[in-house]
JSON list of N, CA and C in Angstrom, two decimals:
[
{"chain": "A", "resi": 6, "resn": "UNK", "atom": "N", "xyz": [0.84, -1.18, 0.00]},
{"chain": "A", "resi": 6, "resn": "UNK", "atom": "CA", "xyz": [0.00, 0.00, 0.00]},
{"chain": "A", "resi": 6, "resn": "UNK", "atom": "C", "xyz": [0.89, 1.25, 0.00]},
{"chain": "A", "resi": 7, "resn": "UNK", "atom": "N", "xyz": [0.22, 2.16, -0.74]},
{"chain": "A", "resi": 7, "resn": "UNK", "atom": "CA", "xyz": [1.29, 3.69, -0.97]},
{"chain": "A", "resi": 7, "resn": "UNK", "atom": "C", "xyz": [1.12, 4.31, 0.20]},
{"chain": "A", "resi": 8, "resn": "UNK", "atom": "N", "xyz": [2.21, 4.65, 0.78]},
{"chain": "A", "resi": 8, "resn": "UNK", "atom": "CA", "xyz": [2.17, 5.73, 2.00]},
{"chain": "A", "resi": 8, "resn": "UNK", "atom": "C", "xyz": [1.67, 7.27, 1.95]},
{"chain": "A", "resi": 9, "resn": "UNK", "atom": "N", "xyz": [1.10, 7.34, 2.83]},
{"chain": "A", "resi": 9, "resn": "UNK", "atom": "CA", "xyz": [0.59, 9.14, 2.61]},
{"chain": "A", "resi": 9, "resn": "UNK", "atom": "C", "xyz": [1.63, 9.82, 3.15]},
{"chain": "A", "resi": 10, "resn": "UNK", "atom": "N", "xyz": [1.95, 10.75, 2.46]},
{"chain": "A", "resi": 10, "resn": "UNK", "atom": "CA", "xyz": [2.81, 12.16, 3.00]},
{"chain": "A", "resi": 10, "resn": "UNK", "atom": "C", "xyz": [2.01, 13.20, 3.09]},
{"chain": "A", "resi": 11, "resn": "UNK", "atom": "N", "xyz": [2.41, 13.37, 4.74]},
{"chain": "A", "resi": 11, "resn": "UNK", "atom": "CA", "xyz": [1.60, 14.66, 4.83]},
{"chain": "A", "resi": 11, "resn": "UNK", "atom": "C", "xyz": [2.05, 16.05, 3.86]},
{"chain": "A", "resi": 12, "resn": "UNK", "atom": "N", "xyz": [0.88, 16.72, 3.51]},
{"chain": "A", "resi": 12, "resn": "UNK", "atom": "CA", "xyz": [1.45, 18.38, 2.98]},
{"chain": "A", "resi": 12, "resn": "UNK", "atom": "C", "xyz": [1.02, 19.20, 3.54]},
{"chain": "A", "resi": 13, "resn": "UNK", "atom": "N", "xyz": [1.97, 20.07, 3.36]},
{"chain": "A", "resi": 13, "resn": "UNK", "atom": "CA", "xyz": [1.82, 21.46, 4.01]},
{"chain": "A", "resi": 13, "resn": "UNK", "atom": "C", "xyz": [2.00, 22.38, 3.03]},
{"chain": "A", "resi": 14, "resn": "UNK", "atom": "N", "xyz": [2.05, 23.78, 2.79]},
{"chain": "A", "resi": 14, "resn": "UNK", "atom": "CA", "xyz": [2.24, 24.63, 2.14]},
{"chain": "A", "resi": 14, "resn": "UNK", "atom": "C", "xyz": [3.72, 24.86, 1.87]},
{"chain": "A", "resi": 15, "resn": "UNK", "atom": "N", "xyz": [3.91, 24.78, 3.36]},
{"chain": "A", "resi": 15, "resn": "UNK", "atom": "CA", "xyz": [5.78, 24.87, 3.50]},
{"chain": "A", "resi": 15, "resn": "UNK", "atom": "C", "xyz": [6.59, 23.84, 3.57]},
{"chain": "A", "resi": 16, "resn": "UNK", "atom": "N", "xyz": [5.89, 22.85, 2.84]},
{"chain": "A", "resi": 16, "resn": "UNK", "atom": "CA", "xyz": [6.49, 21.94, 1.48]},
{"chain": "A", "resi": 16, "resn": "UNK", "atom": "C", "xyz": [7.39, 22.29, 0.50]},
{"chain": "A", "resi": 17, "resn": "UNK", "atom": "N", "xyz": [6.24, 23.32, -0.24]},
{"chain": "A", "resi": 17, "resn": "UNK", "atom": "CA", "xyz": [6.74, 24.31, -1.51]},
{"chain": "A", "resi": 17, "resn": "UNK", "atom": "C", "xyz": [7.79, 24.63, -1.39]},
{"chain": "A", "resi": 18, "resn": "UNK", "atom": "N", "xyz": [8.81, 24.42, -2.45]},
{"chain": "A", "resi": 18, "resn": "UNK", "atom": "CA", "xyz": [9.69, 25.35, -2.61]},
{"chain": "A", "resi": 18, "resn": "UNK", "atom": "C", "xyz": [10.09, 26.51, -2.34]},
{"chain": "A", "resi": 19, "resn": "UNK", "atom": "N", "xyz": [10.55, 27.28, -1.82]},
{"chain": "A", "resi": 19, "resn": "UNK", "atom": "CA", "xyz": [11.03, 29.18, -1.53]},
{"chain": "A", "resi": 19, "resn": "UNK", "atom": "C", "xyz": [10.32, 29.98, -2.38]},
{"chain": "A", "resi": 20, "resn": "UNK", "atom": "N", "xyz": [10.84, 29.41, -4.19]},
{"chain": "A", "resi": 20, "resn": "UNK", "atom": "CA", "xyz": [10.69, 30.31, -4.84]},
{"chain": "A", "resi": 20, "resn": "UNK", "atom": "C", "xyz": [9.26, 30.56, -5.49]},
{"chain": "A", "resi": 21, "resn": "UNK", "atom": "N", "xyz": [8.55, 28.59, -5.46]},
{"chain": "A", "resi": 21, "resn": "UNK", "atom": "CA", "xyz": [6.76, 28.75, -5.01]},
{"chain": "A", "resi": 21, "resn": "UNK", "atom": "C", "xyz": [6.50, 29.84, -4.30]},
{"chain": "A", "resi": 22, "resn": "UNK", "atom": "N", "xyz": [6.76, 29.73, -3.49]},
{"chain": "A", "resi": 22, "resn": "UNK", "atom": "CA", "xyz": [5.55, 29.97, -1.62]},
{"chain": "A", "resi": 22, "resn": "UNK", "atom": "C", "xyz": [6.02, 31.48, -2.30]},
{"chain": "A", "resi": 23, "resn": "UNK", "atom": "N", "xyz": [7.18, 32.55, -2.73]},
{"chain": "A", "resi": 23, "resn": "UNK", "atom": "CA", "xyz": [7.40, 33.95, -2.85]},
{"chain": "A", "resi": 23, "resn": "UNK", "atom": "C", "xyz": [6.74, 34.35, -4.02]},
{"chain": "A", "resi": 24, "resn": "UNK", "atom": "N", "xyz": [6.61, 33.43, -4.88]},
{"chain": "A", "resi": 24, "resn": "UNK", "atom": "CA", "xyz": [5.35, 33.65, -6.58]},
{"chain": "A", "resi": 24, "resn": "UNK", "atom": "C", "xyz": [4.39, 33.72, -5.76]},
{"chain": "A", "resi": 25, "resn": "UNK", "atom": "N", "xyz": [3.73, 32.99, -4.98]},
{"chain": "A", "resi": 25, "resn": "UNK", "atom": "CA", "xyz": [2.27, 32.64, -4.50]},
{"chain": "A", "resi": 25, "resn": "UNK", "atom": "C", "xyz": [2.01, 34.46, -3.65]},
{"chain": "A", "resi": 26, "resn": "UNK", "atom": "N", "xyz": [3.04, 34.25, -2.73]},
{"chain": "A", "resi": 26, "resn": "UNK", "atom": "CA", "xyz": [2.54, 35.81, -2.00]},
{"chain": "A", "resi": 26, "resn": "UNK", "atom": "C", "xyz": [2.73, 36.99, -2.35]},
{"chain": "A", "resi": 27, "resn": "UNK", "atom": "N", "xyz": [3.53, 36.57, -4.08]},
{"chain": "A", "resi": 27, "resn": "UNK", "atom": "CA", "xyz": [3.57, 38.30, -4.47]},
{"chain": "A", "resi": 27, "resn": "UNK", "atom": "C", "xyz": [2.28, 38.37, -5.53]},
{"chain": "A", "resi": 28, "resn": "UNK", "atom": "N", "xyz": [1.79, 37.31, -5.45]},
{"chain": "A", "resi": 28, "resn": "UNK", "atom": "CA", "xyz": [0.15, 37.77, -6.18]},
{"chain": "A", "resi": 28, "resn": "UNK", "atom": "C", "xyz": [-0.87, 37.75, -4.95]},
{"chain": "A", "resi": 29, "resn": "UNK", "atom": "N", "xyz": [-0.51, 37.63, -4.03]},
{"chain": "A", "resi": 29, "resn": "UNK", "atom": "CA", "xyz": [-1.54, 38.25, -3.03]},
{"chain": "A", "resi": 29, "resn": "UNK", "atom": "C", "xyz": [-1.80, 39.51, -2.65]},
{"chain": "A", "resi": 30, "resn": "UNK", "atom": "N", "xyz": [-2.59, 39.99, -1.86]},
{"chain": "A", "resi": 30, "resn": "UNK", "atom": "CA", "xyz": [-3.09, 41.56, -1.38]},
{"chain": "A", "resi": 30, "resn": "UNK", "atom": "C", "xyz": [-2.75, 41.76, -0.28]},
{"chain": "A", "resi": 31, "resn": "UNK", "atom": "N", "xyz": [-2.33, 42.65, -0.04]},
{"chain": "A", "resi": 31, "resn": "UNK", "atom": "CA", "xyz": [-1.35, 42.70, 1.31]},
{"chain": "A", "resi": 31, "resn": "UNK", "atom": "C", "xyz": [-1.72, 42.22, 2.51]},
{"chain": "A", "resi": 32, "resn": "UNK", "atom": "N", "xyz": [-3.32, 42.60, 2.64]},
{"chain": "A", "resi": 32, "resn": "UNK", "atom": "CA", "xyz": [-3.69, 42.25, 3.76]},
{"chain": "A", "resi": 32, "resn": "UNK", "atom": "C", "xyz": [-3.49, 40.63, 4.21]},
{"chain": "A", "resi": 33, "resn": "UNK", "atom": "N", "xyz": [-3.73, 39.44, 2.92]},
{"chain": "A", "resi": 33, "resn": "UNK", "atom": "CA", "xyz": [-3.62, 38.60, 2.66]},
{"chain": "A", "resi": 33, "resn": "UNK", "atom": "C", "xyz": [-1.94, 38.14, 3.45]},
{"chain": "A", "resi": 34, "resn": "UNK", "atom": "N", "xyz": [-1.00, 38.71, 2.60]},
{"chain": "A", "resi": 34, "resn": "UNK", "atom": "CA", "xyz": [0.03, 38.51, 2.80]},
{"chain": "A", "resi": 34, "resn": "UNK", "atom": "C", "xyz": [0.69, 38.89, 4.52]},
{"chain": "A", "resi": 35, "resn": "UNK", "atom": "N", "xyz": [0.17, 39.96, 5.14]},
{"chain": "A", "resi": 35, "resn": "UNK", "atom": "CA", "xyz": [0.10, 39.79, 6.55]},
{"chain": "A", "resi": 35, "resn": "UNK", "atom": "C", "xyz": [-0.72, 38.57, 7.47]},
{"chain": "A", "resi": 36, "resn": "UNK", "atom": "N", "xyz": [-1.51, 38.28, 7.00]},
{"chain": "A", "resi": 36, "resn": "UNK", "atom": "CA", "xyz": [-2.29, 37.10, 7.48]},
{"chain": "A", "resi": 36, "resn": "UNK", "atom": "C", "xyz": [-1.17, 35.88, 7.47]},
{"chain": "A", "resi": 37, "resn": "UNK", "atom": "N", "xyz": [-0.90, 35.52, 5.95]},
{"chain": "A", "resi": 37, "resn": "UNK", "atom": "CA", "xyz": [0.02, 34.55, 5.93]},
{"chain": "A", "resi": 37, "resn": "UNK", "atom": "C", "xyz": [0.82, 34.26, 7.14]},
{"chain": "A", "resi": 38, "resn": "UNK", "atom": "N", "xyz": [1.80, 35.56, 6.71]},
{"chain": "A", "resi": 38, "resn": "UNK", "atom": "CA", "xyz": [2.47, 35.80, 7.73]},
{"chain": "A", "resi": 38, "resn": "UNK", "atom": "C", "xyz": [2.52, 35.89, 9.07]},
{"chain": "A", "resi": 39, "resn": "UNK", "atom": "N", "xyz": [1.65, 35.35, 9.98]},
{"chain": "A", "resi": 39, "resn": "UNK", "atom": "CA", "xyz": [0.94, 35.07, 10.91]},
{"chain": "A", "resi": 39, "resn": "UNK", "atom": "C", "xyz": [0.94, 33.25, 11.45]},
{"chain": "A", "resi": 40, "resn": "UNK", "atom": "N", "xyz": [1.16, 32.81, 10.56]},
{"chain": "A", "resi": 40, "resn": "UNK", "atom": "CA", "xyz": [0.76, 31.00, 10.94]},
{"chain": "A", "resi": 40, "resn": "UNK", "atom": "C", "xyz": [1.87, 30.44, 11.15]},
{"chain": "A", "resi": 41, "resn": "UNK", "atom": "N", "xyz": [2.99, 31.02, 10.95]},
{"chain": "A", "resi": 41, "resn": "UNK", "atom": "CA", "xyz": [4.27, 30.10, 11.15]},
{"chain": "A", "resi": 41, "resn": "UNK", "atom": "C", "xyz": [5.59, 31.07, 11.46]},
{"chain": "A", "resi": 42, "resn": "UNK", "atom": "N", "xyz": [7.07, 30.82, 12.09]},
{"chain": "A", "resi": 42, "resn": "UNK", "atom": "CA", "xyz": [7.46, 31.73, 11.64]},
{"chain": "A", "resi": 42, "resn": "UNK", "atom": "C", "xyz": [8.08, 31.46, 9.95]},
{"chain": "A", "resi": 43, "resn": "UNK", "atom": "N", "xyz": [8.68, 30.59, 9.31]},
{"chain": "A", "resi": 43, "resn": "UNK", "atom": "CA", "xyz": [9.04, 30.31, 8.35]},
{"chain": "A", "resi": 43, "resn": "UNK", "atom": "C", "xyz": [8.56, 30.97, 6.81]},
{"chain": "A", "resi": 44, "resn": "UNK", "atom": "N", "xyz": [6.59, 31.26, 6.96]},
{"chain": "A", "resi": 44, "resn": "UNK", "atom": "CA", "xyz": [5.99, 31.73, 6.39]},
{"chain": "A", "resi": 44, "resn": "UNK", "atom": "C", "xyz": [6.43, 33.49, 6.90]},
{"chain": "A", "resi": 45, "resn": "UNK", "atom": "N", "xyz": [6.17, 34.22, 7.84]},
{"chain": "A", "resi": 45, "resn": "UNK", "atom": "CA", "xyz": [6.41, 34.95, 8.62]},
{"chain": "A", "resi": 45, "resn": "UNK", "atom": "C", "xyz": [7.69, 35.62, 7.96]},
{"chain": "A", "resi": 46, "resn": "UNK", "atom": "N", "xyz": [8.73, 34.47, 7.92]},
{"chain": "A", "resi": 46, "resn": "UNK", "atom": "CA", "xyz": [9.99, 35.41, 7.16]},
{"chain": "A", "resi": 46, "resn": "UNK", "atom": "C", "xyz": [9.65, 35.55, 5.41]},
{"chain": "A", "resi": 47, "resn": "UNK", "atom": "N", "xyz": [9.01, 34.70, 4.93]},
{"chain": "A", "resi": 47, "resn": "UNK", "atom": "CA", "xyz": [8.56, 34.84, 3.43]},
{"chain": "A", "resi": 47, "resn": "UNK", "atom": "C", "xyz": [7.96, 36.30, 3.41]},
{"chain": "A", "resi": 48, "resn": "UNK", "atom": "N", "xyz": [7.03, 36.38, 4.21]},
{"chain": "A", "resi": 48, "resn": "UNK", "atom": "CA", "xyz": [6.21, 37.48, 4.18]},
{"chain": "A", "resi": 48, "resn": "UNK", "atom": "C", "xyz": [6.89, 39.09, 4.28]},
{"chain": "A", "resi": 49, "resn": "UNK", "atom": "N", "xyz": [7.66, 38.60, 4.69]},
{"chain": "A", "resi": 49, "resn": "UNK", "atom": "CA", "xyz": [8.20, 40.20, 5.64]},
{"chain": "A", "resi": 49, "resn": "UNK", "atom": "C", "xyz": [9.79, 40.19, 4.63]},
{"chain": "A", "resi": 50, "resn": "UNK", "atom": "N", "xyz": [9.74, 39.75, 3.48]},
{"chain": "A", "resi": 50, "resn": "UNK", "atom": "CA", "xyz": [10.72, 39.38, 2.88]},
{"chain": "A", "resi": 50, "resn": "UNK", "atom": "C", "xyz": [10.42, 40.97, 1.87]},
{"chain": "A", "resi": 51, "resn": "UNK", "atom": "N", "xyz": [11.83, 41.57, 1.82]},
{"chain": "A", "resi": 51, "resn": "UNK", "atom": "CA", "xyz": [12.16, 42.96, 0.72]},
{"chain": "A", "resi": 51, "resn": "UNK", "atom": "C", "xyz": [11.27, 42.21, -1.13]},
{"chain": "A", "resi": 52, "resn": "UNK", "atom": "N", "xyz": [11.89, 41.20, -0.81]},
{"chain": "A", "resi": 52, "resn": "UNK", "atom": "CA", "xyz": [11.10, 41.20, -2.43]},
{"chain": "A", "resi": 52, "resn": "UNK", "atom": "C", "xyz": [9.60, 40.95, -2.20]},
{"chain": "A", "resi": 53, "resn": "UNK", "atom": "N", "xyz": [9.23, 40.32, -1.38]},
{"chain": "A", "resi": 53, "resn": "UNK", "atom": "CA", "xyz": [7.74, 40.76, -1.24]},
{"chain": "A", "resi": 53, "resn": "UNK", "atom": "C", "xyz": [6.75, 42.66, -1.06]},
{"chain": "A", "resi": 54, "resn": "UNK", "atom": "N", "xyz": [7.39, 43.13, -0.01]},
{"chain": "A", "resi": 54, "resn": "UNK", "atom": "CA", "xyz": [6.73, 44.52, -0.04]},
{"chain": "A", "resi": 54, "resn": "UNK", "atom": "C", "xyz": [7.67, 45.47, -0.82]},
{"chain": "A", "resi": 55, "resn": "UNK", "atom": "N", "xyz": [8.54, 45.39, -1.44]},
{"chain": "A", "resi": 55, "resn": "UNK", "atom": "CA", "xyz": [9.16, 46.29, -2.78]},
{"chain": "A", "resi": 55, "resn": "UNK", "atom": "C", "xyz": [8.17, 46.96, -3.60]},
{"chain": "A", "resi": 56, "resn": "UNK", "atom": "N", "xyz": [7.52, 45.91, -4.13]},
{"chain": "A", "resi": 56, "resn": "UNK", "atom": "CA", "xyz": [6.98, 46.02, -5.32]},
{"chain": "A", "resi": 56, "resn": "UNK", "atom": "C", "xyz": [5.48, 46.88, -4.99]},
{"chain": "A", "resi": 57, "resn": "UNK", "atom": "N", "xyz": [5.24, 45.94, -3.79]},
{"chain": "A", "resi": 57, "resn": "UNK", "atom": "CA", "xyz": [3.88, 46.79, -3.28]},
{"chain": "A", "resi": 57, "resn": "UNK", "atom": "C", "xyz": [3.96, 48.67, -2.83]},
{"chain": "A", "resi": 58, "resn": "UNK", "atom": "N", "xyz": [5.68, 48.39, -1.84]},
{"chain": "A", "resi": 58, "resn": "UNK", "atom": "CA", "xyz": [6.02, 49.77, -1.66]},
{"chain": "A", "resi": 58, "resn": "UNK", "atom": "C", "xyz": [6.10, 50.94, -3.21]},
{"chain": "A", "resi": 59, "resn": "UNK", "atom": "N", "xyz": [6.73, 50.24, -3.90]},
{"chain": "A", "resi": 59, "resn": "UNK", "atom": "CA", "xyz": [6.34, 51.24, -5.15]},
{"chain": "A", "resi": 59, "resn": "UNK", "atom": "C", "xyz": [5.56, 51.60, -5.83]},
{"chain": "A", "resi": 60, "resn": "UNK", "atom": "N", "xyz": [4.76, 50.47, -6.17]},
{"chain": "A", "resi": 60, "resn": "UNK", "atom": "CA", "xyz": [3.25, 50.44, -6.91]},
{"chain": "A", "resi": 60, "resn": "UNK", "atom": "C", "xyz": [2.25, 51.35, -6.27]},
{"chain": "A", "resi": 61, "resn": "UNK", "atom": "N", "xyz": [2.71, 51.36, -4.33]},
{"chain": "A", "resi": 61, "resn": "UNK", "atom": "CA", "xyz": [1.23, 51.35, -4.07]},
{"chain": "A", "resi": 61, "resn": "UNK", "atom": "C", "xyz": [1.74, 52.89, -3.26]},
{"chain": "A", "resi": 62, "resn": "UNK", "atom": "N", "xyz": [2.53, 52.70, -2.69]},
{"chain": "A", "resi": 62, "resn": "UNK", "atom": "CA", "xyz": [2.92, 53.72, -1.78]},
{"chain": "A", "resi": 62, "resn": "UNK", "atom": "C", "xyz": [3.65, 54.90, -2.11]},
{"chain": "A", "resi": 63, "resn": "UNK", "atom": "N", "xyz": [4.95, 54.62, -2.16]},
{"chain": "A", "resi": 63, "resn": "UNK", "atom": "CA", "xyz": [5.63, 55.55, -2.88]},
{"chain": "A", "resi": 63, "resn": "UNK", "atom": "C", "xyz": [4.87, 56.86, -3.99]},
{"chain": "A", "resi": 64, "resn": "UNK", "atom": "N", "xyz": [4.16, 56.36, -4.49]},
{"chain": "A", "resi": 64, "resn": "UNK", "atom": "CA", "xyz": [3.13, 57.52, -5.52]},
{"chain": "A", "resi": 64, "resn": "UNK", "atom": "C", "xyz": [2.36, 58.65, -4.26]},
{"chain": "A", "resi": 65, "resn": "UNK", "atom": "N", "xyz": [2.31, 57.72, -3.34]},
{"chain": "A", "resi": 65, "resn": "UNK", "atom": "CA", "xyz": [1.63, 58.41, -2.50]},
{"chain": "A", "resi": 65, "resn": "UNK", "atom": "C", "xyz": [2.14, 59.17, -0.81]},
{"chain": "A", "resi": 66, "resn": "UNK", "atom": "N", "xyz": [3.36, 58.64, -1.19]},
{"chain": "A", "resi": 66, "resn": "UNK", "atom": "CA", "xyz": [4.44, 59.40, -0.34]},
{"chain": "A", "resi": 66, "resn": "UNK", "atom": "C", "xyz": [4.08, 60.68, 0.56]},
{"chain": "A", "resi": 67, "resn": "UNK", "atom": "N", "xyz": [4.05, 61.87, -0.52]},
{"chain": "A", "resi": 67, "resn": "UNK", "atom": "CA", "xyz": [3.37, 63.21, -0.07]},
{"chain": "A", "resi": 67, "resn": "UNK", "atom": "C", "xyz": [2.23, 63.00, 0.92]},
{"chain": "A", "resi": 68, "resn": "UNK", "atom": "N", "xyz": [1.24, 62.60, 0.66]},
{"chain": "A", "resi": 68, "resn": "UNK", "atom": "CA", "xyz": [0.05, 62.24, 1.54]},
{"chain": "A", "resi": 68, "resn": "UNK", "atom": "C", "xyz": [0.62, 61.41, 2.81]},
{"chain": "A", "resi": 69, "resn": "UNK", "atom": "N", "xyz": [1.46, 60.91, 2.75]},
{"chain": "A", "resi": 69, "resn": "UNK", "atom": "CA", "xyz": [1.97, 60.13, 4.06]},
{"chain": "A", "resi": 69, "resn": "UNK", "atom": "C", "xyz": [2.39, 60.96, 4.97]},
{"chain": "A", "resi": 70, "resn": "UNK", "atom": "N", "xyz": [3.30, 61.99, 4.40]},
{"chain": "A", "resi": 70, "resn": "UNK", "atom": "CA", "xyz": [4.23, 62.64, 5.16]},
{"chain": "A", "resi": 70, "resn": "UNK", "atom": "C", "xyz": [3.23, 63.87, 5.63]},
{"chain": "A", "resi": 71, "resn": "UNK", "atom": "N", "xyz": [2.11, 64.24, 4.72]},
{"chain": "A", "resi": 71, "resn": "UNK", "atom": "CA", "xyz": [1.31, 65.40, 5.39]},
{"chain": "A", "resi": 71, "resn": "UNK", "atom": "C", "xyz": [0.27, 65.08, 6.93]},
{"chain": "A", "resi": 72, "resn": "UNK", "atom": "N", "xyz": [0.01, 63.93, 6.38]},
{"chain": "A", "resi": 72, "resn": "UNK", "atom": "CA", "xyz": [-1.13, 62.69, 7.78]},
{"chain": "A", "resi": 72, "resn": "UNK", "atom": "C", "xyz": [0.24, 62.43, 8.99]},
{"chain": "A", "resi": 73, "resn": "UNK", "atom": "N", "xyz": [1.43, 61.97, 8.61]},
{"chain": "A", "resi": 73, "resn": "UNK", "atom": "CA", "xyz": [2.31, 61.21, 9.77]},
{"chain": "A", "resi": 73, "resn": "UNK", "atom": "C", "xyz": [3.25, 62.20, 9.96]},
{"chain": "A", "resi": 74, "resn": "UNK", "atom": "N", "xyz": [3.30, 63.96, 10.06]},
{"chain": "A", "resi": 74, "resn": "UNK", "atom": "CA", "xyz": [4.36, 64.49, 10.27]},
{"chain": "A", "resi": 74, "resn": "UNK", "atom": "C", "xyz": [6.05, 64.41, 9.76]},
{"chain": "A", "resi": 75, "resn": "UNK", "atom": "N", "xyz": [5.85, 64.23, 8.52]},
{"chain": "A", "resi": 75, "resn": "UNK", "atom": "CA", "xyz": [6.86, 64.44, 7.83]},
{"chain": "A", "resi": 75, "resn": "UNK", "atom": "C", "xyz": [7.50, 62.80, 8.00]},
{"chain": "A", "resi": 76, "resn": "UNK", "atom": "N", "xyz": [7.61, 61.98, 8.63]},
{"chain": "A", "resi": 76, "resn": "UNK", "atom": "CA", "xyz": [8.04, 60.89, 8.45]},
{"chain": "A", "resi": 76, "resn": "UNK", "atom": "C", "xyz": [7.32, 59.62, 7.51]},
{"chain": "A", "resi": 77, "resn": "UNK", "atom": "N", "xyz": [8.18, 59.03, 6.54]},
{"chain": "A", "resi": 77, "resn": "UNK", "atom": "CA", "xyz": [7.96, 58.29, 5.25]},
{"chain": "A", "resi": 77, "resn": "UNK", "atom": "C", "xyz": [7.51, 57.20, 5.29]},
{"chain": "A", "resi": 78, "resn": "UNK", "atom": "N", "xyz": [6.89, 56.64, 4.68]},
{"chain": "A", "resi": 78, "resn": "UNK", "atom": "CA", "xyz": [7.00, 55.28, 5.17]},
{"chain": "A", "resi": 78, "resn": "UNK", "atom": "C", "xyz": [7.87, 54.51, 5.08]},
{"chain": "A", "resi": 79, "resn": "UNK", "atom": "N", "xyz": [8.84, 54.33, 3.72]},
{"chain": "A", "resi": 79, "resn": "UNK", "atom": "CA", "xyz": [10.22, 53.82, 4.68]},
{"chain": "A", "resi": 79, "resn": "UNK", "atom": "C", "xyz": [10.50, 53.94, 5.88]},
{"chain": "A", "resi": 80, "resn": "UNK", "atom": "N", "xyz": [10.56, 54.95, 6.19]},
{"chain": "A", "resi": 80, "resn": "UNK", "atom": "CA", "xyz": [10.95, 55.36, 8.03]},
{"chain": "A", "resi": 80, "resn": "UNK", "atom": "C", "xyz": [9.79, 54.56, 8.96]},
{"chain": "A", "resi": 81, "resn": "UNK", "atom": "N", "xyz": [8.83, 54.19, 8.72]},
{"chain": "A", "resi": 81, "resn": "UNK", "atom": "CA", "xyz": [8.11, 53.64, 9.52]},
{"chain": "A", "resi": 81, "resn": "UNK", "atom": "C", "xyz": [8.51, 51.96, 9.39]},
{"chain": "A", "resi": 82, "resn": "UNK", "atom": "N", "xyz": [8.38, 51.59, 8.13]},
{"chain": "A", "resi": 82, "resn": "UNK", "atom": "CA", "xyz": [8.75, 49.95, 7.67]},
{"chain": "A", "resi": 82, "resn": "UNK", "atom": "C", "xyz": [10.03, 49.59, 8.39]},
{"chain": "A", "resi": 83, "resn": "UNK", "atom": "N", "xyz": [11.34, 50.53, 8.78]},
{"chain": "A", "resi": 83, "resn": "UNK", "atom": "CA", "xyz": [12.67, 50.15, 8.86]},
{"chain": "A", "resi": 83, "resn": "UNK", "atom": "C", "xyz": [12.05, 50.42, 10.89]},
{"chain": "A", "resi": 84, "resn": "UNK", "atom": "N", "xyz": [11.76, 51.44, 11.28]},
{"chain": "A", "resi": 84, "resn": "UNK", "atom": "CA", "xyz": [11.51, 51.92, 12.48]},
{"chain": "A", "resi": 84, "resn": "UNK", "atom": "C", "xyz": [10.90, 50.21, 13.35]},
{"chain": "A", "resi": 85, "resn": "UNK", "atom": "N", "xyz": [9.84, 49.79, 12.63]},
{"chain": "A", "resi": 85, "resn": "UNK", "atom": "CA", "xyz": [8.81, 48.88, 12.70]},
{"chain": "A", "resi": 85, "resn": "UNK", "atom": "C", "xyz": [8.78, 47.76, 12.62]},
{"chain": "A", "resi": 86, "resn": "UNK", "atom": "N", "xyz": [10.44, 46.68, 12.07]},
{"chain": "A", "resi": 86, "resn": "UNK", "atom": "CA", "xyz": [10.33, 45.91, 11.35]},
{"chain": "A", "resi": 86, "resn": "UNK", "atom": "C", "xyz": [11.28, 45.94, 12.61]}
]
């Protein structure tokens, strides 16, 4: 009889599990990041919020710094992390 192997997500390969959470929505991707630490470091990984930081934030920089007193959100991500 064939043996079962258990699966898990964090099975996947590195470079899986970092495709999988850079098509997620951030909020998503904080959640992840929540269930394990292993997932946890995927999540909180520069090539994961890069892309989001530029796409999403960065455009909107000005508005950050007028709401949070002149400090960036870089300065908060590095402060925070």
């Amino acid at each position: 009889t064939p043996s079962i192997v258990p699966w898990s997500l964090t099975t996947l390969p590195t470079e899986t599990l970092v495709k999988i959470l850079s098509k997620l929505e951030f909020k998503d991707i904080l959640s992840v990041g929540m269930t394990c630490r292993y997932l946890n470091s995927l999540a909180s990984s520069d090539v994961i919020w890069e892309p989001i930081y530029l796409d999403y934030v960065k455009p909107h920089d000005s508005i950050w710094n007028r709401l949070f007193g002149g400090h960036t959100f870089s300065d908060a991500v590095v402060t925070h992390v």
